[in-house]
XYZ file of C-alpha atoms in Angstrom:
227
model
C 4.380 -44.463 -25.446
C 4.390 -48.093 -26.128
C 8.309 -48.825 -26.562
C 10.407 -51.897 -27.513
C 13.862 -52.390 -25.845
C 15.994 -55.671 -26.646
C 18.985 -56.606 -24.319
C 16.488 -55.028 -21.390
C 17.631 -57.909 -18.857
C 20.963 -55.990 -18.133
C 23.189 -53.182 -18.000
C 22.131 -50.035 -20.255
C 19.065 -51.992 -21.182
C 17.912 -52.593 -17.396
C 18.255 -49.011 -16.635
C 16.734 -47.944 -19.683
C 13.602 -50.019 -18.535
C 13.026 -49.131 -15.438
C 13.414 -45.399 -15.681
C 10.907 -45.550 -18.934
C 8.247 -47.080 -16.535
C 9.183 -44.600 -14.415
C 7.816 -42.182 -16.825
C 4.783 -44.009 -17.512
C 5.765 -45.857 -20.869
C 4.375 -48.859 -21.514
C 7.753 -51.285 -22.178
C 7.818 -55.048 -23.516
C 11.308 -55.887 -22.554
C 13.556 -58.518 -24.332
C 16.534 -60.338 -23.133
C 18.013 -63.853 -22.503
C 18.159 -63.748 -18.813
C 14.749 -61.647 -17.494
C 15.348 -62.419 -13.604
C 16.516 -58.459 -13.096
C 13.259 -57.324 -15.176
C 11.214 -59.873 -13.006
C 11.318 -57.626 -9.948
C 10.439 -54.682 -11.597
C 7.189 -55.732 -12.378
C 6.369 -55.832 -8.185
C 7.505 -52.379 -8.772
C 5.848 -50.947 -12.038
C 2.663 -52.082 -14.237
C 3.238 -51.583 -18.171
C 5.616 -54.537 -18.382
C 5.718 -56.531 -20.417
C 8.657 -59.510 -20.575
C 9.640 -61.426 -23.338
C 12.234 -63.845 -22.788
C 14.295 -64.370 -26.290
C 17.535 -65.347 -28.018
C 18.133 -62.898 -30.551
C 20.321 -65.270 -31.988
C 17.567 -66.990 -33.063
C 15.699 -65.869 -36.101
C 12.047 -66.693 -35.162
C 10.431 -64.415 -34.658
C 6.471 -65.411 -34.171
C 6.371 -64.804 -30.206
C 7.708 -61.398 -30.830
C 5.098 -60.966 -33.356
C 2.175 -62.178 -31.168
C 3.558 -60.104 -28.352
C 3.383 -56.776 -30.834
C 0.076 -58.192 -31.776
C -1.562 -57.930 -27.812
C 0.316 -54.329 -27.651
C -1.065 -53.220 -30.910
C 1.197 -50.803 -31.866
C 4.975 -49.583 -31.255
C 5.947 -45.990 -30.920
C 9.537 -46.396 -30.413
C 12.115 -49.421 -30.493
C 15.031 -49.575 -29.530
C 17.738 -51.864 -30.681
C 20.332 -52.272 -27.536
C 21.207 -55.916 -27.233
C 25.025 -56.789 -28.283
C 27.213 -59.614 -27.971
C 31.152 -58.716 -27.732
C 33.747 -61.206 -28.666
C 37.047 -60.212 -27.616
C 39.872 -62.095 -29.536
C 42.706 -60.942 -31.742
C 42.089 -60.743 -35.295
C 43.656 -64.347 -35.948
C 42.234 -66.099 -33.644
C 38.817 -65.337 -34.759
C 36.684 -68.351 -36.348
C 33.891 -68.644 -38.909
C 31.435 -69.032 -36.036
C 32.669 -66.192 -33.828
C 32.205 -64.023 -37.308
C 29.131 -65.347 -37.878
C 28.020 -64.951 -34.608
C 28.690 -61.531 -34.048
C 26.954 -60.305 -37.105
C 24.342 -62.634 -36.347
C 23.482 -60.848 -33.019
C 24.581 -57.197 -33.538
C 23.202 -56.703 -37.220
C 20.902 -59.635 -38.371
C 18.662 -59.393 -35.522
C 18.180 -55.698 -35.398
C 16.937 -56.269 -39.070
C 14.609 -59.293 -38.006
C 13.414 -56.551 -35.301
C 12.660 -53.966 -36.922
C 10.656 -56.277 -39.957
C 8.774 -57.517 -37.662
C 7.881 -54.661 -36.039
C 7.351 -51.988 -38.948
C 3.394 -53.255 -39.232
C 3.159 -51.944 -35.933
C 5.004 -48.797 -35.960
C 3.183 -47.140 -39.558
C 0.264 -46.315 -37.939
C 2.342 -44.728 -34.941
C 2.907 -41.428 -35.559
C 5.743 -40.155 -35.219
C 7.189 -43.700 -34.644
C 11.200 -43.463 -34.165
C 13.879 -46.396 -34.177
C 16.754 -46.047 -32.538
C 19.849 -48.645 -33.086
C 22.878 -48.500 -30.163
C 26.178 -49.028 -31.664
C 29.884 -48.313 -30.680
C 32.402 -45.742 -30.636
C 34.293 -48.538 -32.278
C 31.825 -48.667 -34.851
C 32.147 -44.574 -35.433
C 34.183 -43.715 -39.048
C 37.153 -42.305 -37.677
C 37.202 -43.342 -33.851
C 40.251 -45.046 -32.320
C 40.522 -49.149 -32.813
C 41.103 -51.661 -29.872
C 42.905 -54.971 -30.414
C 40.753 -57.516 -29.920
C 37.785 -56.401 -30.932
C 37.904 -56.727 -35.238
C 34.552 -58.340 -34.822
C 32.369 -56.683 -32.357
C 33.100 -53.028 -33.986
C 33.081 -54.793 -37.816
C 29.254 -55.470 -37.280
C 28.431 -51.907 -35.312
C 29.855 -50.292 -37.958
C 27.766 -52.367 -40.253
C 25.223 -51.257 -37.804
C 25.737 -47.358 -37.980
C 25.089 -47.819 -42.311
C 21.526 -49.968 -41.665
C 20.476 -46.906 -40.052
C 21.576 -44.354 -43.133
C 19.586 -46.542 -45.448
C 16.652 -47.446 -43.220
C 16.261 -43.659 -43.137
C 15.696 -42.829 -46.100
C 13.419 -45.577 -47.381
C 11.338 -45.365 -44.129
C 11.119 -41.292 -44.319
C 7.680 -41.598 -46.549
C 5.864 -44.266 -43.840
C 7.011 -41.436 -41.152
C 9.331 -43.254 -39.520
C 12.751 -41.964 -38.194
C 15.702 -43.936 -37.983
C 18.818 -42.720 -35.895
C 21.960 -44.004 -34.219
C 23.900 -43.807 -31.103
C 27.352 -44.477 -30.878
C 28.416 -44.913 -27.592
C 31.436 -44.491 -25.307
C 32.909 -45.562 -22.767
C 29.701 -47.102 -19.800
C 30.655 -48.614 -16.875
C 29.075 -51.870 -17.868
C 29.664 -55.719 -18.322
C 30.630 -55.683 -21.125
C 32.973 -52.754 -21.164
C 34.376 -54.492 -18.839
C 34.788 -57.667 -20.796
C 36.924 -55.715 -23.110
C 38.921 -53.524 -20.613
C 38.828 -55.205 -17.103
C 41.199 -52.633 -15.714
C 39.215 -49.640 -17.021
C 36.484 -47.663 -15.146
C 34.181 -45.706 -17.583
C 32.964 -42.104 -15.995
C 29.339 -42.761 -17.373
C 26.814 -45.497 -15.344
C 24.567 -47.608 -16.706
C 21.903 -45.560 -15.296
C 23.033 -42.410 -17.393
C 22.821 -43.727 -20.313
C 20.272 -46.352 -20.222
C 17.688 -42.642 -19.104
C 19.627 -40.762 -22.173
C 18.187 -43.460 -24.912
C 14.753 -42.975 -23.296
C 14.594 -38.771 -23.588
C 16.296 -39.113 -27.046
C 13.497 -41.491 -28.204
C 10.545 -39.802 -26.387
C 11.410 -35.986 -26.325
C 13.735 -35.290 -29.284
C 14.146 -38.189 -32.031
C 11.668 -36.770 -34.036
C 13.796 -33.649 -34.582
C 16.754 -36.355 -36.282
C 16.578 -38.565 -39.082
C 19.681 -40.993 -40.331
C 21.975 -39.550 -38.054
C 24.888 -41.302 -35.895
C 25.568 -39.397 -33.169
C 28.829 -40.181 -31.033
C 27.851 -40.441 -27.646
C 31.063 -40.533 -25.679
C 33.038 -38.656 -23.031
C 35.554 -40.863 -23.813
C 37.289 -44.205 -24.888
C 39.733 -46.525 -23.578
């Protein structure tokens, strides 16, 4: 499968790369920082890295990039940006910001990449949110903006899932837990999440290659369990 990951440079991302080459997918990974992703091409072919802001709203060398690759069977939208400030403290920018990266972009993403994914088949989108994103799921001070635009996240995916269901497509969403990343860590230095990087990054690659076409416009909690 030709598959699209964005925050691939890192974390969940990284992992999710490398064990889809493992598997034989053909990946074009997209993050900031691509030094990590750099030594996996001495160790894979079917790489493909694109170095990109997803702050930025260009989106031609993603375009041309889809363009070599011809097609996409599965994207996934995993790239995040977490600011962690109390509620008051929180500027215009750091609002903006945050929605830019953890909603705008994902819709810049997947318009550009639709073309690509009609003719597919079976062509599934996945978008990674947050437990704090989930309807229902315990709030952290601190973090008003980061799980304001997941949940903003988790109802792109309810509408891109119906209007896409005619071109074939399937939209779902993850809402995930507690993973002993970076940025979990950001949020909750003194915590240690039971789930690696590794775990989860290899969950988001089965889900999308073995079983996504059995779910459309779902959000499914992923967790073991929160701060």
């Amino acid at each position: 499968m030709q598959i699209l990951l964005t925050g691939a440079g890192k974390g969940i991302g990284y992992a999710a790369t490398r064990y889809a080459l493992a598997k034989g997918h053909q990946v074009i990974a997209i993050s900031r920082d691509t030094t990590a992703l750099q030594n996996l091409q001495n160790e894979y072919t079917g790489l493909e890295i694109l170095p990109f802001d997803l702050a930025e709203s260009d989106m031609t060398n993603i375009e041309t990039c889809l363009q070599r690759a011809g097609k996409v069977d599965v994207l996934i939208n995993n790239a995040g940006v977490l600011i962690n400030k109390p509620f008051e403290a929180l500027t215009s920018e750091d609002w903006a910001y945050s929605l830019n990266v953890n909603l705008l972009s994902v819709v810049r993403i997947i318009q550009t990449c639709l073309p690509f994914m009609r003719g597919a088949g079976k062509a599934n989108i996945l978008n990674v949110s947050s437990m704090g994103g989930f309807q229902g799921s315990s709030k952290f001070t601190g973090l008003a903006a980061y799980s304001t635009s997941k949940g903003a996240l988790v109802t792109l995916t309810e509408f891109l899932a119906a209007e896409l269901v005619a071109q074939q497509i399937h939209v779902n969403c993850v809402c995930l837990g507690a993973v002993d990343t970076a940025m979990l860590q950001q949020a909750f230095p003194a915590y240690r999440a039971p789930i690696t990087a590794e775990e989860m990054g290899q969950y988001l690659i089965d889900f999308c290659t073995t079983q996504a076409h059995l779910f459309n416009g779902k959000i499914l909690p992923v967790a073991v369990s929160v701060p």
